[in-house]
PDB file of C-alpha atoms in Angstrom:
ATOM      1  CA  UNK A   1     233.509 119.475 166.058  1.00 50.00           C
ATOM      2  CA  UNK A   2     235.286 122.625 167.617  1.00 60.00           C
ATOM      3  CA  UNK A   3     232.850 123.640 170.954  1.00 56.00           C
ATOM      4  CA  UNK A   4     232.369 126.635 169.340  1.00 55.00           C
ATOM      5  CA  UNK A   5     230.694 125.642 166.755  1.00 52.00           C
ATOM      6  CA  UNK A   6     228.030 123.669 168.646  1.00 46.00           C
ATOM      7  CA  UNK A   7     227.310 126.826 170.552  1.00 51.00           C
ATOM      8  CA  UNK A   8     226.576 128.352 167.589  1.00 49.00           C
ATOM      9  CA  UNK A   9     224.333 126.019 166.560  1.00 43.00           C
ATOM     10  CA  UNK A  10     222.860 125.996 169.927  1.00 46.00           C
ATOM     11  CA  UNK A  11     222.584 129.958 168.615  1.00 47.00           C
ATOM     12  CA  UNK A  12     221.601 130.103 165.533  1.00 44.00           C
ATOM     13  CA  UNK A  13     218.221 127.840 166.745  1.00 40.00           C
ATOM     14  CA  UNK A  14     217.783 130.218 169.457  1.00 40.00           C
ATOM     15  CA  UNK A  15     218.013 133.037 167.036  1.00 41.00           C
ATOM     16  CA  UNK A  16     214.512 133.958 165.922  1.00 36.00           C
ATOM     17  CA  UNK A  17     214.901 137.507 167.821  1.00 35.00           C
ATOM     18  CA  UNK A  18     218.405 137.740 166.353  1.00 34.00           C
ATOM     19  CA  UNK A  19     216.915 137.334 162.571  1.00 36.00           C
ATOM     20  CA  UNK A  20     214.163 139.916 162.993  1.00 35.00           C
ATOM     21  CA  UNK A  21     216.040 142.309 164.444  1.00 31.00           C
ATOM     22  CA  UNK A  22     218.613 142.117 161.536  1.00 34.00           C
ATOM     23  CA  UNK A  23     215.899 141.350 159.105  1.00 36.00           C
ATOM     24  CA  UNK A  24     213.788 144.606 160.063  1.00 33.00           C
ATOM     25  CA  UNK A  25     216.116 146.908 161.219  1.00 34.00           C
ATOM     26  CA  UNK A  26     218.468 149.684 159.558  1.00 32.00           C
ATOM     27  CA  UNK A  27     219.954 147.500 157.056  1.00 36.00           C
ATOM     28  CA  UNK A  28     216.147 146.096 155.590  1.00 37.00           C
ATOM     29  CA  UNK A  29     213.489 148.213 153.825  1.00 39.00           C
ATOM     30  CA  UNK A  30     210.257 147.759 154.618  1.00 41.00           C
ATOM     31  CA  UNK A  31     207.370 147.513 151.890  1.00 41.00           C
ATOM     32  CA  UNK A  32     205.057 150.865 152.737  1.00 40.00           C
ATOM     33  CA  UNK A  33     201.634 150.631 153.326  1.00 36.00           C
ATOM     34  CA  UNK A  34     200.598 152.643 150.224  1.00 37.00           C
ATOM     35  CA  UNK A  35     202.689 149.926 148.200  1.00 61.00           C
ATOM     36  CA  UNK A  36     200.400 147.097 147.210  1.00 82.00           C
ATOM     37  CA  UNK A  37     201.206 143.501 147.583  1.00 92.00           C
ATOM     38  CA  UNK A  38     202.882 141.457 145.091  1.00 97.00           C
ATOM     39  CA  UNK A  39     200.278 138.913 143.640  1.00 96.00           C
ATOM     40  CA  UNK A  40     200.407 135.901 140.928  1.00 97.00           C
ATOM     41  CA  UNK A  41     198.281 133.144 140.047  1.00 97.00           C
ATOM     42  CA  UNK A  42     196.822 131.202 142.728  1.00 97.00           C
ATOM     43  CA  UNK A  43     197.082 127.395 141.240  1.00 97.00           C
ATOM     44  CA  UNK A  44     193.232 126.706 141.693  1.00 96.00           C
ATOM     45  CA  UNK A  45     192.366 129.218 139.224  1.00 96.00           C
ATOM     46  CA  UNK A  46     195.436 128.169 136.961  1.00 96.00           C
ATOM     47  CA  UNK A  47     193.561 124.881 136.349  1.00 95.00           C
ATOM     48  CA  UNK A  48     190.472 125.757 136.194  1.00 95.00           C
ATOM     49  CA  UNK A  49     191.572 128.436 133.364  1.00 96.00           C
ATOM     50  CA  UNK A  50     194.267 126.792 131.768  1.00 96.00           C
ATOM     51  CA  UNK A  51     196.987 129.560 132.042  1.00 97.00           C
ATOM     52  CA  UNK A  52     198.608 130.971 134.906  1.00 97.00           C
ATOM     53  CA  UNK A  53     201.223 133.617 135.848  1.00 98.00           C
ATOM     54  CA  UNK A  54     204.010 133.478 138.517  1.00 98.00           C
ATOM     55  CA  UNK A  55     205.769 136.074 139.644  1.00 98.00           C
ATOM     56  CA  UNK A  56     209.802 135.018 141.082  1.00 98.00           C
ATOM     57  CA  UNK A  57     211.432 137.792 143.020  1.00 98.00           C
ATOM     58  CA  UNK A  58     215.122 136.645 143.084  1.00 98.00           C
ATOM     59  CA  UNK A  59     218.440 138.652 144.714  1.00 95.00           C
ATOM     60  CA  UNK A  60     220.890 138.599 141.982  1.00 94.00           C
ATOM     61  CA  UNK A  61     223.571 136.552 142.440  1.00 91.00           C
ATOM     62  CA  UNK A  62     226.907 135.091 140.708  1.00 89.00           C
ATOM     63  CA  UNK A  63     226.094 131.374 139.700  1.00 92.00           C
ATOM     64  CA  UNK A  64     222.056 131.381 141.063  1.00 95.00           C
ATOM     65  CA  UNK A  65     220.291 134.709 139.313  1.00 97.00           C
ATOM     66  CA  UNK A  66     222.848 136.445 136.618  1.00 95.00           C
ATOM     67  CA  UNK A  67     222.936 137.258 133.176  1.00 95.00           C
ATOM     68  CA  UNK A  68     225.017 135.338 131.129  1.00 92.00           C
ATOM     69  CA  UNK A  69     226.877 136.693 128.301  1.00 91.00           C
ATOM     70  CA  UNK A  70     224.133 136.370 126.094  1.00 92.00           C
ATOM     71  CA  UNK A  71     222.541 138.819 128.618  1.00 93.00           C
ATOM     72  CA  UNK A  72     219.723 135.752 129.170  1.00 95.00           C
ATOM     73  CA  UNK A  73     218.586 135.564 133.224  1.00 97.00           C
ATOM     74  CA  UNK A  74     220.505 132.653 134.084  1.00 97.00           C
ATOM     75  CA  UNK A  75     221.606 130.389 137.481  1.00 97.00           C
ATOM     76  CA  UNK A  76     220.959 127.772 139.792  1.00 97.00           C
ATOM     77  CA  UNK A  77     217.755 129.515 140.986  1.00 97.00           C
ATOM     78  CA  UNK A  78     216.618 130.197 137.516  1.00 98.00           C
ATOM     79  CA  UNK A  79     217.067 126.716 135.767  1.00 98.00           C
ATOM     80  CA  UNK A  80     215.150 124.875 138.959  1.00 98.00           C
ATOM     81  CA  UNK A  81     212.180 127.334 138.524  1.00 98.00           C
ATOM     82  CA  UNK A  82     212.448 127.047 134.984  1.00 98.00           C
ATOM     83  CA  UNK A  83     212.611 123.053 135.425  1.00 98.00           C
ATOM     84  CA  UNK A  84     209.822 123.425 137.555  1.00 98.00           C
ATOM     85  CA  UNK A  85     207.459 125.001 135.124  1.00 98.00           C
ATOM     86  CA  UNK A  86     208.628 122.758 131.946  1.00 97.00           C
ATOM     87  CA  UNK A  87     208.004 119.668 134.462  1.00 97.00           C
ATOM     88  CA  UNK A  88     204.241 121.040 135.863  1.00 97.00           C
ATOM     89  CA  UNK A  89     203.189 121.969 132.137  1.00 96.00           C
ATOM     90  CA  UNK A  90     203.941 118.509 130.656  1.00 94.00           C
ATOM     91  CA  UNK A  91     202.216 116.599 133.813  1.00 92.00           C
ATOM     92  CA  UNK A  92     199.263 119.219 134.243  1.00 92.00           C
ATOM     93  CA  UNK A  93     198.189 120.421 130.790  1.00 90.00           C
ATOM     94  CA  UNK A  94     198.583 123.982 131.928  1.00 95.00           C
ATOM     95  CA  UNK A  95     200.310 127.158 130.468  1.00 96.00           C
ATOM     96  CA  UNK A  96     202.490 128.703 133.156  1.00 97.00           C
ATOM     97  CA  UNK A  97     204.294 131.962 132.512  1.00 97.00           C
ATOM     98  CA  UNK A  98     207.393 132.916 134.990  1.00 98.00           C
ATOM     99  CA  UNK A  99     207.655 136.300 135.847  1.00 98.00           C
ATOM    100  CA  UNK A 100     211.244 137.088 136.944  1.00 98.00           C
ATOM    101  CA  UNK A 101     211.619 140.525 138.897  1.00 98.00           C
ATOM    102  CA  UNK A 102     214.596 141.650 140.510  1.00 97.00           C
ATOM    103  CA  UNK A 103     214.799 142.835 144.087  1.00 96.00           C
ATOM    104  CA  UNK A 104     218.363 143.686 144.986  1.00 93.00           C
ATOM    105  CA  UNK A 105     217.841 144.016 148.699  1.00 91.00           C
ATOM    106  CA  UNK A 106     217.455 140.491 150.487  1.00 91.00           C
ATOM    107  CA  UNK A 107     215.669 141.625 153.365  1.00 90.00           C
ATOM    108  CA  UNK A 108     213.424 143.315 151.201  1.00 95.00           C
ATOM    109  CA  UNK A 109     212.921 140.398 149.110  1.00 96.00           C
ATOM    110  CA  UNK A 110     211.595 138.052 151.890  1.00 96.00           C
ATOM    111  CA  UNK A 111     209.257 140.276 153.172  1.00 96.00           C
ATOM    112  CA  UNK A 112     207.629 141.217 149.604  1.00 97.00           C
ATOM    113  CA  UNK A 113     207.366 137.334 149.656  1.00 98.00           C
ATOM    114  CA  UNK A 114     205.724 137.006 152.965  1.00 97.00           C
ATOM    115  CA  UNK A 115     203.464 140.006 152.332  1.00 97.00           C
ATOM    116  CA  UNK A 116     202.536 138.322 148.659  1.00 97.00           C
ATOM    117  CA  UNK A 117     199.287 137.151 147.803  1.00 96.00           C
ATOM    118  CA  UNK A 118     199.153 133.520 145.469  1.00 96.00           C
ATOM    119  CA  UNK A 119     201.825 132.584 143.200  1.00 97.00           C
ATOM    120  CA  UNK A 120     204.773 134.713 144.401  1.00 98.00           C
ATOM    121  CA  UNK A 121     208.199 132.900 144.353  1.00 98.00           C
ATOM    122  CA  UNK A 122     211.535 134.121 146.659  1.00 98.00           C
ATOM    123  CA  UNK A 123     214.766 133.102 145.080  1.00 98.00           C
ATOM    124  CA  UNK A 124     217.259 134.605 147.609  1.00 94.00           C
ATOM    125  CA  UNK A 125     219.278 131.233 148.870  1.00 91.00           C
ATOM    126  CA  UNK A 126     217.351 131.486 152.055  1.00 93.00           C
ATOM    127  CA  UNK A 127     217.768 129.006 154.776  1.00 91.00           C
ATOM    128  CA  UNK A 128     214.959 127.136 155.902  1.00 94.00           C
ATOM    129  CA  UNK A 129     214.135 127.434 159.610  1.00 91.00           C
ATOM    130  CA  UNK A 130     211.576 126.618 161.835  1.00 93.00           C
ATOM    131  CA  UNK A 131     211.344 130.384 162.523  1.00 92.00           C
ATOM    132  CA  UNK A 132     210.469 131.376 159.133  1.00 94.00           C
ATOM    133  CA  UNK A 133     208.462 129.064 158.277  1.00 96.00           C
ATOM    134  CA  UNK A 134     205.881 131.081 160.202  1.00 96.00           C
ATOM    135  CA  UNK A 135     206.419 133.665 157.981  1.00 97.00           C
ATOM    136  CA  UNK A 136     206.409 132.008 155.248  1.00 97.00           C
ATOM    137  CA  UNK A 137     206.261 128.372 153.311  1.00 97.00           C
ATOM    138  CA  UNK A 138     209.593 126.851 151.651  1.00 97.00           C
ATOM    139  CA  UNK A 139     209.681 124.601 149.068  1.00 97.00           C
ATOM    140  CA  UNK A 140     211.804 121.376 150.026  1.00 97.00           C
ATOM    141  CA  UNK A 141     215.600 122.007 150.074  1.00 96.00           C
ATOM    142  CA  UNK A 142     217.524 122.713 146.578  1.00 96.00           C
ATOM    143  CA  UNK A 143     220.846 123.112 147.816  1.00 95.00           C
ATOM    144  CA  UNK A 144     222.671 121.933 150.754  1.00 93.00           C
ATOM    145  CA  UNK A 145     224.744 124.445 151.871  1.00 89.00           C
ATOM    146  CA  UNK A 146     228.896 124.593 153.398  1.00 89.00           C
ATOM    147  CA  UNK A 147     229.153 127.536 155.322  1.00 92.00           C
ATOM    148  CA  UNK A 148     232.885 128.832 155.748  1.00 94.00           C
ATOM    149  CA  UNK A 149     234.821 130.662 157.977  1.00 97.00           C
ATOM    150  CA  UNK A 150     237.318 133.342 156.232  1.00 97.00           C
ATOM    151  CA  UNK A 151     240.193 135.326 157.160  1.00 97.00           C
ATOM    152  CA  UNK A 152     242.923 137.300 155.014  1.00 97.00           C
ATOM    153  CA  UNK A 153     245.124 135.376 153.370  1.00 96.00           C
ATOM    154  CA  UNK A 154     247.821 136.058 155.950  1.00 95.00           C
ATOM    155  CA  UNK A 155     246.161 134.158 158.967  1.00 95.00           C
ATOM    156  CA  UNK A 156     247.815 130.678 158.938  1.00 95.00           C
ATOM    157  CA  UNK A 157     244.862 128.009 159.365  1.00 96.00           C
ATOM    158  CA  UNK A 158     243.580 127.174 162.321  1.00 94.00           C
ATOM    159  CA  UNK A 159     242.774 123.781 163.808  1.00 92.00           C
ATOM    160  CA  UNK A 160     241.567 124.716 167.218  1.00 90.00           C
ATOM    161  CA  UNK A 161     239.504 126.693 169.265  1.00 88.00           C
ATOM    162  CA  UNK A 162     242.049 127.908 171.011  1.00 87.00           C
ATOM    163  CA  UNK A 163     244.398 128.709 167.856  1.00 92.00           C
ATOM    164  CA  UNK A 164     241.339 130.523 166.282  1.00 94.00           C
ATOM    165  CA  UNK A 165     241.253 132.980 169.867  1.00 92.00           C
ATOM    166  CA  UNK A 166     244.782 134.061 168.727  1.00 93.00           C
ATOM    167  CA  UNK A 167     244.221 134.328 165.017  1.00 94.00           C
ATOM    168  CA  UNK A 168     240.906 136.267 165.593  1.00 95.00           C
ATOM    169  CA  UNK A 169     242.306 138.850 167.963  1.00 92.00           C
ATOM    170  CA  UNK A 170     243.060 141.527 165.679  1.00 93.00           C
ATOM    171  CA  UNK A 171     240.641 141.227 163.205  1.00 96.00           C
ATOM    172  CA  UNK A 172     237.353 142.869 163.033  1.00 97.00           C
ATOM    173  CA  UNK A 173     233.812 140.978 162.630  1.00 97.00           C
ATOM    174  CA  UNK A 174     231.678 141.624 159.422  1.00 97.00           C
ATOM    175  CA  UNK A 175     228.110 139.849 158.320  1.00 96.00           C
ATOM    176  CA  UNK A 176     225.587 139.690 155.926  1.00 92.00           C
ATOM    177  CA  UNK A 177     222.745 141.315 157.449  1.00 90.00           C
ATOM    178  CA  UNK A 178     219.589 139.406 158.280  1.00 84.00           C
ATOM    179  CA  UNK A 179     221.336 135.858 157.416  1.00 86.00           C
ATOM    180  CA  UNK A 180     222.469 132.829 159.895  1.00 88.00           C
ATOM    181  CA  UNK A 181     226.233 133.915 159.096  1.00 92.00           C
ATOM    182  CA  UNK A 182     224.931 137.129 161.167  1.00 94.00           C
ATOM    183  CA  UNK A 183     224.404 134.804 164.014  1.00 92.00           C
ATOM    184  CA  UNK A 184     227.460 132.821 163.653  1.00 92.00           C
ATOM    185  CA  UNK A 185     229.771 135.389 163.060  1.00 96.00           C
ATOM    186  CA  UNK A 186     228.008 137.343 166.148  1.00 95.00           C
ATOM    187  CA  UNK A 187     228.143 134.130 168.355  1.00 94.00           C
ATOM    188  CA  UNK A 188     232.048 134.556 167.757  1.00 93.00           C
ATOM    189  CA  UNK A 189     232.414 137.751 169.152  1.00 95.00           C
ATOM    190  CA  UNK A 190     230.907 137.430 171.793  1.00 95.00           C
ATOM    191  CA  UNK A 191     232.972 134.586 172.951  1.00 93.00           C
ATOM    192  CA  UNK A 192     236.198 135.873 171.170  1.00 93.00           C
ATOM    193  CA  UNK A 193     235.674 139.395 171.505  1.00 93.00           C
ATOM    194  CA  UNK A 194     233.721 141.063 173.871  1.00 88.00           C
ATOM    195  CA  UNK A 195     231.769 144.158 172.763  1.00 85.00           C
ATOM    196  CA  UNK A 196     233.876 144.340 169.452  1.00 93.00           C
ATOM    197  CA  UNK A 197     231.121 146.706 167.135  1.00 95.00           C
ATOM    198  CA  UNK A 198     230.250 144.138 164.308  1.00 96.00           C
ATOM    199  CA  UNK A 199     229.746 145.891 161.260  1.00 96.00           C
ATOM    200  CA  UNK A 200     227.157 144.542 158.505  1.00 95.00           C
ATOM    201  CA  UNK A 201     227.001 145.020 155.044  1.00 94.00           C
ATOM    202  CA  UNK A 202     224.240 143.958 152.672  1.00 88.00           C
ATOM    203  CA  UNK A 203     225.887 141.712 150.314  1.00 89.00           C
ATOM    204  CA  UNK A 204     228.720 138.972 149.771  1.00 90.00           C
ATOM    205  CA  UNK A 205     230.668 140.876 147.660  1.00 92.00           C
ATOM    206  CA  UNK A 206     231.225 143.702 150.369  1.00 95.00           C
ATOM    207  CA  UNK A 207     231.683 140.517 153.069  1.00 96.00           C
ATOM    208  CA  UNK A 208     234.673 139.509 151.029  1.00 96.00           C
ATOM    209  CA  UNK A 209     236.047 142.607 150.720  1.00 97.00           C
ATOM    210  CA  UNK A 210     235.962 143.793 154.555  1.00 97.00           C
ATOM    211  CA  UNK A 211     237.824 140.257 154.932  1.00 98.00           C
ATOM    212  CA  UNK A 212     240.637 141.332 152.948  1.00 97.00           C
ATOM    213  CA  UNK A 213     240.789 144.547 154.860  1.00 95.00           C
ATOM    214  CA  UNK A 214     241.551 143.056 157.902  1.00 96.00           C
ATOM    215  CA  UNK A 215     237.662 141.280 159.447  1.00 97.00           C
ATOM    216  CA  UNK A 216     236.347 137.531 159.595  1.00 97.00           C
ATOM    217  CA  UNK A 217     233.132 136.325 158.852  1.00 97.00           C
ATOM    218  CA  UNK A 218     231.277 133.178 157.271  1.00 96.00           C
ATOM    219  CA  UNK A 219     230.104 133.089 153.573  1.00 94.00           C
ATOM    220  CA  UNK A 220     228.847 130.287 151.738  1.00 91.00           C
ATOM    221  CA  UNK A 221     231.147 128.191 150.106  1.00 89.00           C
ATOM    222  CA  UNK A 222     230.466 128.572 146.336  1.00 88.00           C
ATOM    223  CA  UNK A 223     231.112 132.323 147.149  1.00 90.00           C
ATOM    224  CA  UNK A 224     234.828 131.596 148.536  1.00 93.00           C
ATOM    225  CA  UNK A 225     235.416 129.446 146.140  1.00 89.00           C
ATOM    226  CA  UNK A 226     234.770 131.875 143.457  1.00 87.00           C
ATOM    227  CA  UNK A 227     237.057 134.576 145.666  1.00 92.00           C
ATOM    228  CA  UNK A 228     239.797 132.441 144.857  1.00 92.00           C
ATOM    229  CA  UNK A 229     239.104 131.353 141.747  1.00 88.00           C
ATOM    230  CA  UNK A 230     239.248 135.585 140.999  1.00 90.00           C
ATOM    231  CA  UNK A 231     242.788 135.045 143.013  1.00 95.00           C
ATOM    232  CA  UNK A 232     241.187 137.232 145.860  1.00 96.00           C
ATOM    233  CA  UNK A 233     243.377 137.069 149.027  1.00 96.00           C
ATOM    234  CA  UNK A 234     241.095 135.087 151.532  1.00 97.00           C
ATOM    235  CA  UNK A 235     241.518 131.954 153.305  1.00 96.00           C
ATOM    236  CA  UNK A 236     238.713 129.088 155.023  1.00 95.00           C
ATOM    237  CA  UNK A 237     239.139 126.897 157.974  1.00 96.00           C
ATOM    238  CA  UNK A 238     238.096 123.941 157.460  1.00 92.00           C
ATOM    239  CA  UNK A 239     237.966 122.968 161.035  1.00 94.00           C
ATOM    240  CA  UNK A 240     235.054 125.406 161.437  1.00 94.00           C
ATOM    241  CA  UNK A 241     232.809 124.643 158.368  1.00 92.00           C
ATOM    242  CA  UNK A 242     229.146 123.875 159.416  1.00 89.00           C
ATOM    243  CA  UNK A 243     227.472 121.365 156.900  1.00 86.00           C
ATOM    244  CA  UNK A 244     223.342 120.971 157.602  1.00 83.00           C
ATOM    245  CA  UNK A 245     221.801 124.269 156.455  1.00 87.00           C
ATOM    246  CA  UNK A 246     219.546 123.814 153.792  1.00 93.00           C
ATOM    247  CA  UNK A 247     218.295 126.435 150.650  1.00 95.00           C
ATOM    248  CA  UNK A 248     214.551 126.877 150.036  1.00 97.00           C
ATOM    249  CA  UNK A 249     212.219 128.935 147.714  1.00 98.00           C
ATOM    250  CA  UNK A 250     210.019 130.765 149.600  1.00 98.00           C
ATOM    251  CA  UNK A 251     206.300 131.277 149.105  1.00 98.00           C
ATOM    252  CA  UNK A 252     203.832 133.649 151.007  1.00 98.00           C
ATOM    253  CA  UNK A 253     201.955 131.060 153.374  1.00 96.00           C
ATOM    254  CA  UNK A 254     198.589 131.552 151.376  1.00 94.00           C
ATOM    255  CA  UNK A 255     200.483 129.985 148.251  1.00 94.00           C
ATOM    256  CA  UNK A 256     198.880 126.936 147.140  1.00 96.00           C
ATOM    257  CA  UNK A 257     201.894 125.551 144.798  1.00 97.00           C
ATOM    258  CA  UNK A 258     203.678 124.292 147.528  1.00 96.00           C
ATOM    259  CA  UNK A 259     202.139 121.315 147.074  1.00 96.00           C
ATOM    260  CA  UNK A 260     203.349 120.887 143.540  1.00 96.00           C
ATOM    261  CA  UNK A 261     207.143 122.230 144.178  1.00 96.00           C
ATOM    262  CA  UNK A 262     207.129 119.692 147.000  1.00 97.00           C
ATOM    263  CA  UNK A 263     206.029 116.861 143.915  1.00 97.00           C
ATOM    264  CA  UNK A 264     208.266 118.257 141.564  1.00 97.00           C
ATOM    265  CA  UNK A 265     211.458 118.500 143.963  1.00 97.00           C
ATOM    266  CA  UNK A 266     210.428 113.988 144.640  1.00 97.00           C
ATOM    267  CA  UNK A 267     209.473 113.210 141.108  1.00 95.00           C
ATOM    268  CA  UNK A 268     211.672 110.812 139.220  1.00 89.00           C
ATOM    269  CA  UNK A 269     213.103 109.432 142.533  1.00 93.00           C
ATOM    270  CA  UNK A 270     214.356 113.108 143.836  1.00 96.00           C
ATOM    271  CA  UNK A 271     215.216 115.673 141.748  1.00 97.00           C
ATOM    272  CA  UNK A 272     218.277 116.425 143.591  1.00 96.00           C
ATOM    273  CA  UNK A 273     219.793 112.931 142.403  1.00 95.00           C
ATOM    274  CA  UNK A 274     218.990 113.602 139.076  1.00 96.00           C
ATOM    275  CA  UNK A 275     222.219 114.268 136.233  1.00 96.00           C
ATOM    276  CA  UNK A 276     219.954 117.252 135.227  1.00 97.00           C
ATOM    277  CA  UNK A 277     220.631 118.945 138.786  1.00 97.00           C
ATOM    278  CA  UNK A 278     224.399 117.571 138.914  1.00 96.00           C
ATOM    279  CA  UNK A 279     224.290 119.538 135.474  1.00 97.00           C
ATOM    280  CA  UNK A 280     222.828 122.388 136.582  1.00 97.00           C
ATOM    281  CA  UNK A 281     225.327 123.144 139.539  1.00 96.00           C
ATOM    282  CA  UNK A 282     228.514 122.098 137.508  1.00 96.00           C
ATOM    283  CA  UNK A 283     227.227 124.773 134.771  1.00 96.00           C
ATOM    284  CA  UNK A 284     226.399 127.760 136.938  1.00 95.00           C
ATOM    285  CA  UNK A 285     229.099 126.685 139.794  1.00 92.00           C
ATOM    286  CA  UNK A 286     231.605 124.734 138.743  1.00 91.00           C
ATOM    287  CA  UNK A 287     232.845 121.389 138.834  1.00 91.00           C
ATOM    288  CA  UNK A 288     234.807 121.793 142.368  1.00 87.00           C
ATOM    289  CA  UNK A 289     231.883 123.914 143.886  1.00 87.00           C
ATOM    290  CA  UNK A 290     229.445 121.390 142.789  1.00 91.00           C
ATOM    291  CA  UNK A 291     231.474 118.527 143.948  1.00 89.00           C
ATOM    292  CA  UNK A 292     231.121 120.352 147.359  1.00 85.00           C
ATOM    293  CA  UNK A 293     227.545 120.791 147.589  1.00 89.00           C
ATOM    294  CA  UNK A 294     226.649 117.347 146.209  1.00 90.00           C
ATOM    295  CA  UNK A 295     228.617 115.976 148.855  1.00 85.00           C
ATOM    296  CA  UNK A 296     226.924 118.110 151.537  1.00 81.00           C
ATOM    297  CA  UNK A 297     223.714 116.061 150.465  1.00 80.00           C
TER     298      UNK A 297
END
C-alpha cells in the first residue's frame, strides 16, 4: 500500500475534530432550537401495543434512496429497511409502519438523527466510526465500501506515490463536506500541496463534476462507476483505493431497535451472505458495482 495512504488512515482515525468541524460548519445546517425533535416509536411500547411507527430520514441517492420509474421510493437503503420490517413483523407479531422522509442535506440528516428521540432511522451511507458512535448508534455494517481516487480523464494512471506528486500538481482538491473523503482528500494536500484552498461541495454529483473541471478527490466506487457508465470523463487509481470502511444506519443513542437491526442484519447465517442482498445490490447497482462491493466483504 502507497505510504500515503497509510497516513491517511493514520488521519482519518485521528479525525474526530476534522469531522465536526466539516460536519457543523458553513456547509451543515443546524436543527434550531424552536424546531422540535424528530420522534418514532420506541420498540417497548411497539410490543406492548402491537403497532409501531418509524420514521427513516434518508439523503437521496442514485442506486440507495431514488424513485424508480414507477416513481416508487426505491434503493439499497430502502429494500434493507424494508427487509427489515417484513423480517421483524413475521418473527414479532407486530405492525410496523416505515415512515420515509427526505432530508437532502447530509449533515443535516445526521444531526436530526442524533437529536431524535425513539425510532428514528439515518439512511445517508454513513461510515461507522468510533467517533460517531458517541453521537449516535449504527446498526451493523450493510455495505462495505471501495473508496476511489479520481482525476480527469486526461491524467494517465498512476502507480506510485511519487507519479501521483506529478499528476496532482495542477489540479485542484474538491470533497464532500463532512465525509472521510474530506479527510483523505485533505490529507493529500497537505502532503502534495501545501496551502492549496480545498473547495467543498455538498454532494457527489458536484464532486464529479469539479473533477472534470480540472480537481481530484475520492468518491465511492458505485458513484464512479456510474460516471462512466454515463460516459463521464473521469478516471480511478487503483493503486490508491482504500477497502475497510464500512456503511451503517444510524439511530439516535436512546433508540432501542438496535438490538433488533443487529438480529436482523445475523439472522439466517448473515444477511449480507444472503442471494436476497446479492439481489438487492445487482438491482439498484449493477452487476459490476455489486461484484465490487461483495468482494470488499
Amino acid at each position: 500500500m502507497p505510504d500515503i495512504i497509510k497516513n491517511q488512515i493514520r488521519c482519518a482515525l485521528l479525525a474526530t475534530t476534522l469531522f465536526t468541524l466539516s460536519a457543523c460548519g458553513e456547509n451543515a445546517q443546524q436543527p434550531s432550537v424552536s424546531e422540535a425533535a424528530d420522534s418514532a416509536s420506541y420498540f417497548s411500547d411497539a410490543r406492548e401495543t402491537g403497532q409501531g411507527r418509524l420514521k427513516v430520514l434518508y439523503v437521496p441517492a442514485p442506486g440507495f434512496a431514488y424513485e424508480n420509474e414507477e416513481g416508487q421510493l426505491s434503493g439499497v437503503s430502502i429494500a434493507i429497511m424494508n427487509d427489515f420490517k417484513a423480517w421483524f413483523e413475521r418473527y414479532h407479531g407486530v405492525r410496523l409502519q416505515l415512515d420515509f422522509v427526505a432530508e437532502n442535506d447530509w449533515s443535516q440528516m445526521y444531526q436530526r438523527v442524533a437529536n431524535g428521540n425513539g425510532g428514528v432511522f439515518g439512511l445517508g451511507n454513513v461510515t461507522i466510526t468510533e467517533q460517531r458512535r458517541e453521537q449516535v448508534a449504527f446498526s451493523p455494517a450493510y455495505l462495505h465500501n471501495v473508496a476511489v481516487l479520481i482525476t480527469p480523464d486526461d491524467v494517465e494512471t498512476v502507480e506510485d506515490d511519487q507519479g501521483l506528486a506529478a499528476a496532482l500538481a495542477d489540479l485542484q482538491p474538491v470533497a464532500f463536506a463532512g465525509t472521510l473523503h474530506e479527510v483523505r482528500v485533505g490529507e493529500l494536500r497537505d502532503q502534495l500541496q501545501g496551502d492549496t484552498p480545498l473547495q467543498r461541495v455538498d454532494t457527489n454529483q458536484a464532486v464529479i463534476d469539479q473533477v472534470v473541471n480540472g480537481h481530484y478527490s475520492y468518491i465511492d466506487a458505485y458513484n464512479y462507476h456510474r460516471a462512466i457508465e454515463q460516459g463521464v470523463a473521469i478516471r480511478h487509481h487503483p493503486a490508491f483505493s482504500i477497502e475497510g470502511e464500512r456503511f451503517g444506519i444510524i439511530m439516535p443513542k436512546d433508540n432501542d431497535w438496535q438490538t433488533l437491526l443487529t438480529a436482523f442484519f445475523a439472522a439466517e447465517g448473515g444477511y449480507l451472505k444472503t442471494g436476497r442482498y446479492q439481489q438487492v445490490l445487482q438491482e439498484h447497482l449493477g452487476d459490476e458495482v455489486a461484484a465490487t462491493l461483495l468482494k470488499a466483504q
